[in-house]
Short mmCIF file of C-alpha atoms and ligand atoms in Angstrom, two decimals:
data_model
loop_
_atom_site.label_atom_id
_atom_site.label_comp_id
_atom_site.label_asym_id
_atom_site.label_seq_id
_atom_site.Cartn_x
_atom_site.Cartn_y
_atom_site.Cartn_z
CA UNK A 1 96.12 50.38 117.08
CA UNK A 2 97.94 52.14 114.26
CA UNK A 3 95.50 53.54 111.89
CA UNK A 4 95.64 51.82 108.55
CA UNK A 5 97.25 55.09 106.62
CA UNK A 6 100.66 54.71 108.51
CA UNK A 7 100.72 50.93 108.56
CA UNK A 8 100.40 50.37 104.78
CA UNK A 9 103.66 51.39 103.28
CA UNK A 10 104.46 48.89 105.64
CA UNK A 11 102.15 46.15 103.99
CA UNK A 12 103.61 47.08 100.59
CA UNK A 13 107.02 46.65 101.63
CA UNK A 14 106.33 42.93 103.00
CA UNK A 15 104.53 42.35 100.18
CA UNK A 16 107.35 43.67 97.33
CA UNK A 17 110.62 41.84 99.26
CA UNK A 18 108.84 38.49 99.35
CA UNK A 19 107.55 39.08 95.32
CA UNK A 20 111.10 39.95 94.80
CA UNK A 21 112.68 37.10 96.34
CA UNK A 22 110.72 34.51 93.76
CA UNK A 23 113.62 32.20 92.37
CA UNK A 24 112.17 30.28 89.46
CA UNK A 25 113.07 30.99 86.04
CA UNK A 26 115.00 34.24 86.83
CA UNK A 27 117.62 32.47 88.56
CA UNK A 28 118.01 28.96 87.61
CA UNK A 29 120.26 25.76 88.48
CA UNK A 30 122.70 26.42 84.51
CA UNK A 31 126.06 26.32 83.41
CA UNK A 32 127.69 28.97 81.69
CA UNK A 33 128.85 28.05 78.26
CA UNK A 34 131.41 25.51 78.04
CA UNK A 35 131.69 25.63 81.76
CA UNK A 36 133.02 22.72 83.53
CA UNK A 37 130.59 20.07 84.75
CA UNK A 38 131.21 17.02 87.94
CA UNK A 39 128.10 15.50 86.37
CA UNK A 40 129.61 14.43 83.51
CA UNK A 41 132.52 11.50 83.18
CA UNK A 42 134.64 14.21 80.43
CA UNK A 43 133.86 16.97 82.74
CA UNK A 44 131.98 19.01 79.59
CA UNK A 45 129.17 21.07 80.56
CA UNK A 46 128.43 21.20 76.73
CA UNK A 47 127.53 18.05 75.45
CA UNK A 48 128.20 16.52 72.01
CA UNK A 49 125.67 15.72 69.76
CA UNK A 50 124.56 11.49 70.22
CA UNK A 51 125.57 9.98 67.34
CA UNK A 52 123.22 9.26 64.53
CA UNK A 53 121.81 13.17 65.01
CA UNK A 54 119.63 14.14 62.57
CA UNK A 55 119.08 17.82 62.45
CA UNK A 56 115.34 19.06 61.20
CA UNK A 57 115.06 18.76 56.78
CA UNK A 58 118.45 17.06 56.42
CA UNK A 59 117.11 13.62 56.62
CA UNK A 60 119.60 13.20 53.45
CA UNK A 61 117.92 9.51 52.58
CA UNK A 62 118.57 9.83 49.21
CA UNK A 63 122.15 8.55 49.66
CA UNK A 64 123.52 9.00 45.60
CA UNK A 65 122.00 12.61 45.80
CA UNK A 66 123.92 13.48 48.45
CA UNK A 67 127.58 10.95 47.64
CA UNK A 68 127.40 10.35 43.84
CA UNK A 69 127.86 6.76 45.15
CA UNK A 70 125.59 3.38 45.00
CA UNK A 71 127.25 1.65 48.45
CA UNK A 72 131.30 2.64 47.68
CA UNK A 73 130.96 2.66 43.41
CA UNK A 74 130.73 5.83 42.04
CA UNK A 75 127.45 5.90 40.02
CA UNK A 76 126.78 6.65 36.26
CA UNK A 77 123.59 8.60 36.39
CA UNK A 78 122.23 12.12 37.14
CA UNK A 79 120.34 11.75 40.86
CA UNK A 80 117.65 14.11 38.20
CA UNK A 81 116.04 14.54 35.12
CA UNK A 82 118.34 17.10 32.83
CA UNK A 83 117.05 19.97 31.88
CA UNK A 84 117.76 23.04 29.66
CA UNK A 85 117.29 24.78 33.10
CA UNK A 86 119.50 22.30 34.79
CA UNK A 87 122.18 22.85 31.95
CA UNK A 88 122.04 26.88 32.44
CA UNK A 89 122.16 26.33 36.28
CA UNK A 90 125.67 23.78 35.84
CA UNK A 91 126.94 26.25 32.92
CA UNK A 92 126.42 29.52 34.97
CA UNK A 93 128.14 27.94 38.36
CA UNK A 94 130.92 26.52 36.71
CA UNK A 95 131.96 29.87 35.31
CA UNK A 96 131.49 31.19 38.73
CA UNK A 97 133.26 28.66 40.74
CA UNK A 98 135.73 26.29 38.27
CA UNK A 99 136.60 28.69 35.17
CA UNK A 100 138.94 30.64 37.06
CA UNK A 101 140.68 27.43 36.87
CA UNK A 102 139.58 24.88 34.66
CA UNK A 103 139.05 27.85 31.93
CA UNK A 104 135.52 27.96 30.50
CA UNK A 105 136.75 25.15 28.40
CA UNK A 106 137.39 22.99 30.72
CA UNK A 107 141.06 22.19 29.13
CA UNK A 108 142.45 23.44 32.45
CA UNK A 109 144.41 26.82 31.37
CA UNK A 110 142.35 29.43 33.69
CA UNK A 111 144.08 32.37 34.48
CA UNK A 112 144.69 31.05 38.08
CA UNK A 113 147.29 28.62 36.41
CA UNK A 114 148.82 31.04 34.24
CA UNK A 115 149.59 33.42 37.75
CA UNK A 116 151.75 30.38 39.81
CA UNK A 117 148.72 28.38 40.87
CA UNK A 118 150.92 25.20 41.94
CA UNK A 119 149.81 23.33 39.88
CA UNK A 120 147.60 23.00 36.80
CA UNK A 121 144.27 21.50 36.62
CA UNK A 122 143.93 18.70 34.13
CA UNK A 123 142.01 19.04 31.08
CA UNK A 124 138.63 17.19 31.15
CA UNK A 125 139.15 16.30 28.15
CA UNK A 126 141.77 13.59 28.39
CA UNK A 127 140.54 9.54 28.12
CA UNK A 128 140.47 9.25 31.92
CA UNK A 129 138.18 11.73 33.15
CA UNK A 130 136.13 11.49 29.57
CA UNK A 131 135.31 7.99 30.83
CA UNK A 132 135.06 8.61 34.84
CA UNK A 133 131.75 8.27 35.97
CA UNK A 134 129.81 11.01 36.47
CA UNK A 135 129.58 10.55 40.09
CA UNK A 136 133.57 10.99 40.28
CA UNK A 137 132.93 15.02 39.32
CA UNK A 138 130.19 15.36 41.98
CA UNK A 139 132.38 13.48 44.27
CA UNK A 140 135.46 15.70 43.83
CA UNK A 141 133.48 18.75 44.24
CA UNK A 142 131.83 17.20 47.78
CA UNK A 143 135.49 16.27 49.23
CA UNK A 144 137.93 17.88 47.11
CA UNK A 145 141.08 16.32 44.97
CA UNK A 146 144.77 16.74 45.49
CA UNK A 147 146.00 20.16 45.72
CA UNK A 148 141.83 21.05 45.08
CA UNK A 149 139.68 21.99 47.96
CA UNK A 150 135.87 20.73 47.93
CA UNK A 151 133.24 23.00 47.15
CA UNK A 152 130.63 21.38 49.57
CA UNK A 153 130.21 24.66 52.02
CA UNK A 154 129.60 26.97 48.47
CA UNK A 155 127.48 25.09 46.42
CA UNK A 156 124.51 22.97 47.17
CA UNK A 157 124.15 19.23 46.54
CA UNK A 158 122.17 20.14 43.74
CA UNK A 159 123.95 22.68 41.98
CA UNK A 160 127.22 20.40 42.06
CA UNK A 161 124.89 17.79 40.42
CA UNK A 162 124.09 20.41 37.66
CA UNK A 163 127.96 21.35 37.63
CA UNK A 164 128.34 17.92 37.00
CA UNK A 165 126.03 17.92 34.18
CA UNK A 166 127.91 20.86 32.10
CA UNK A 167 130.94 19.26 32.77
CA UNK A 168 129.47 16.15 30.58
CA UNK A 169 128.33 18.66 28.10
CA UNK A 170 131.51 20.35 27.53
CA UNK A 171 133.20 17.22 27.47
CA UNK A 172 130.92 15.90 24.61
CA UNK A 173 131.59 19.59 22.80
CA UNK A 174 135.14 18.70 22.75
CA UNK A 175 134.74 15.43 21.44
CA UNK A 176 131.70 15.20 19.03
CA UNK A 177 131.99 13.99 15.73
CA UNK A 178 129.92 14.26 12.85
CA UNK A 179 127.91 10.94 13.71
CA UNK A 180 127.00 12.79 17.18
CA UNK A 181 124.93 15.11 14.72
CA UNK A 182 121.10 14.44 14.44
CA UNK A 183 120.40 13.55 11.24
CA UNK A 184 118.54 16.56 8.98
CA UNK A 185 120.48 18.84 10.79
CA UNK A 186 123.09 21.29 9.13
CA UNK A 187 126.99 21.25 10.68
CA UNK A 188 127.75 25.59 10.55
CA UNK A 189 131.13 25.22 9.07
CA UNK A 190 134.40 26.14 11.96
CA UNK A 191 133.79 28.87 13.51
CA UNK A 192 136.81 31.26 14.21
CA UNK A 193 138.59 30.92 17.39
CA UNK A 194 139.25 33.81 19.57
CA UNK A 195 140.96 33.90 23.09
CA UNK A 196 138.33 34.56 25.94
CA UNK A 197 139.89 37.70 27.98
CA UNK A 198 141.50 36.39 31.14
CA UNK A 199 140.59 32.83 30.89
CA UNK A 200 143.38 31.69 28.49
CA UNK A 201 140.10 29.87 26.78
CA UNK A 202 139.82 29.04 23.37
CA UNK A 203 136.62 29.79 22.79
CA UNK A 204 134.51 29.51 18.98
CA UNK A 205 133.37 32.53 18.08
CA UNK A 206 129.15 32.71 17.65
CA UNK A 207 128.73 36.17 16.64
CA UNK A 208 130.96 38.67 14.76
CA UNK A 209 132.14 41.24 16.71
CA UNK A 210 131.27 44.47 16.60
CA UNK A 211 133.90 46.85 14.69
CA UNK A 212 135.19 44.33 12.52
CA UNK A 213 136.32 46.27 9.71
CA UNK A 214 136.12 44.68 5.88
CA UNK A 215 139.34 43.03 4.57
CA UNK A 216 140.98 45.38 2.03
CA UNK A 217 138.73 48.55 3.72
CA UNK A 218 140.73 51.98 4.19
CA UNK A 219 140.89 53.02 8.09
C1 HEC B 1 141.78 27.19 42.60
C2 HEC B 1 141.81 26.43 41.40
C3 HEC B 1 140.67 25.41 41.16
C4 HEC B 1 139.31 25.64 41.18
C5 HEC B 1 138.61 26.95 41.44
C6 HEC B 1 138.69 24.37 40.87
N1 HEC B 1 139.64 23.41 40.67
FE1 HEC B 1 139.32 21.48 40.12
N2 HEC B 1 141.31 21.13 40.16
C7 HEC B 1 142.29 22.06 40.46
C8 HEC B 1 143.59 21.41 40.47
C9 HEC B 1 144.94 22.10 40.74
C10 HEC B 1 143.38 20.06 40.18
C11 HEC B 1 144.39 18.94 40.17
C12 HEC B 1 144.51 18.46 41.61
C13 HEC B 1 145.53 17.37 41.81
O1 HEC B 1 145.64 16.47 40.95
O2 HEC B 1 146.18 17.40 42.87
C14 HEC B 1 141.93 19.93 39.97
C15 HEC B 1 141.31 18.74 39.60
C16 HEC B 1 139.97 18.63 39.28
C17 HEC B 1 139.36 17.46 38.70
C18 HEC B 1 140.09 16.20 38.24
C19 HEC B 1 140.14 15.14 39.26
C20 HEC B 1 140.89 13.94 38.68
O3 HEC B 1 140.31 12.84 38.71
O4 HEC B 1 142.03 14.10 38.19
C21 HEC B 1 138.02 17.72 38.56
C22 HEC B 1 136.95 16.80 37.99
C23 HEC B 1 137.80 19.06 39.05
N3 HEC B 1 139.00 19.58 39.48
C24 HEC B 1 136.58 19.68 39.08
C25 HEC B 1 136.38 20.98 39.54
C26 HEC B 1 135.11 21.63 39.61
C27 HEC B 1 133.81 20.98 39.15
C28 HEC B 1 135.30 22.87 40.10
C29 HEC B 1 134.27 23.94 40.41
C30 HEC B 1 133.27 23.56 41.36
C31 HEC B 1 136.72 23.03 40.33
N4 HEC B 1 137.34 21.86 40.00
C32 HEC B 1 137.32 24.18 40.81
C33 HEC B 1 142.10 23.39 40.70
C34 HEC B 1 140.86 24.01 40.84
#
């Protein structure tokens, strides 16, 4: 008999080629990606999602949140109470994302416009899109309008909402009158007019600014 000592690399070998010749989850029955498949009638490996697909948190139930519609009728109401924070929110992402266009205004004479843009953007200030439902703005900025491209990959459902909500407000700043004023409440006579740089704006003018010399001073 051969003594143990010379026999066990022996052992160990057995042992490691049939440990090594395991075939579960290193090697298993797959496609590659976007390989072809017999299995399936369209011969795609990769199968499309079944229809009705809801992925995890996007439940979206709240249909007017998400279309600015009730059924196919654009709707008249905020999805949201309005808030001074909702107000800032709408004010700060439409000078982010519409201003270069629409002009912090709104009147439609951003500076895109004024380089060959196309075409310009109509003022939101004329009757019709005064009186468009609110919905209508979210609604343009979820599909897009025209010549315009939708904004639904860069701003959220909710931010358009809040878009939608300074939109109102400028229109209103455009078109107040007197009566719009609460009563008790003092009307700061016009306000000089000065052109916001690189908007083409027309914007009032809140504070005076700095080194604003005296009429009639000496230089
Ligand atoms: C690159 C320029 C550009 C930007 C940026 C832009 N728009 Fe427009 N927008 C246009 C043009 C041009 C039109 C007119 C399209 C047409 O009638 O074919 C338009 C039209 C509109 C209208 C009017 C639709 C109607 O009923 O006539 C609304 C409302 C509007 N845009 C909202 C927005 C909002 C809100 C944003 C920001 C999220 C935005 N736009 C950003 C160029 C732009």
């Amino acid at each position: 008999m051969l003594p143990l000592r010379k026999i066990s690399p022996l052992i160990l070998l057995a042992v490691m080629s049939t440990v090594g010749c395991r075939i579960d989850m290193h090697v298993q029955p797959r496609y590659n990606p976007l390989a072809k498949s017999d299995f399936f009638a369209d011969q795609r490996a990769a199968r499309p999602l079944i229809a009705g697909t809801v992925a995890r948190g996007d439940e979206r139930a709240d249909t007017y949140f998400y279309t600015g519609k009730n059924g196919s009728v654009l709707g008249e109401q905020m999805p949201f109470p309005v808030t001074k924070e909702v107000m800032r929110r709408g004010r700060e992402r439409y000078n982010i994302y519409c201003s270069p266009c629409h002009s912090r205004l709104g009147d439609g004479n951003g500076f895109i416009p004024s380089r060959g843009f196309p075409q310009k953007p109509p003022s939101y200030h004329i009757e019709r899109l005064v009186k468009a439902p609110i919905g209508h703005f979210f609604d343009v900025m979820t599909h897009g309008y025209g010549i315009m491209l939708d904004y639904s990959a860069q701003i959220s459902p909710h931010d358009r909402w809040c878009i939608a909500a300074y939109i109102r407000a400028l229109q209103l700043s455009q078109n107040a009158t007197l009566a719009d004023v609460p009563q008790g409440q003092d009307v700061p006579s016009k306000a000089p007019e000065f052109l916001e740089p690189g908007t083409g704006a027309t914007l009032p003018q809140l504070a005076p600014a700095p080194n604003t010399s005296e009429k009639g001073e000496s230089k």
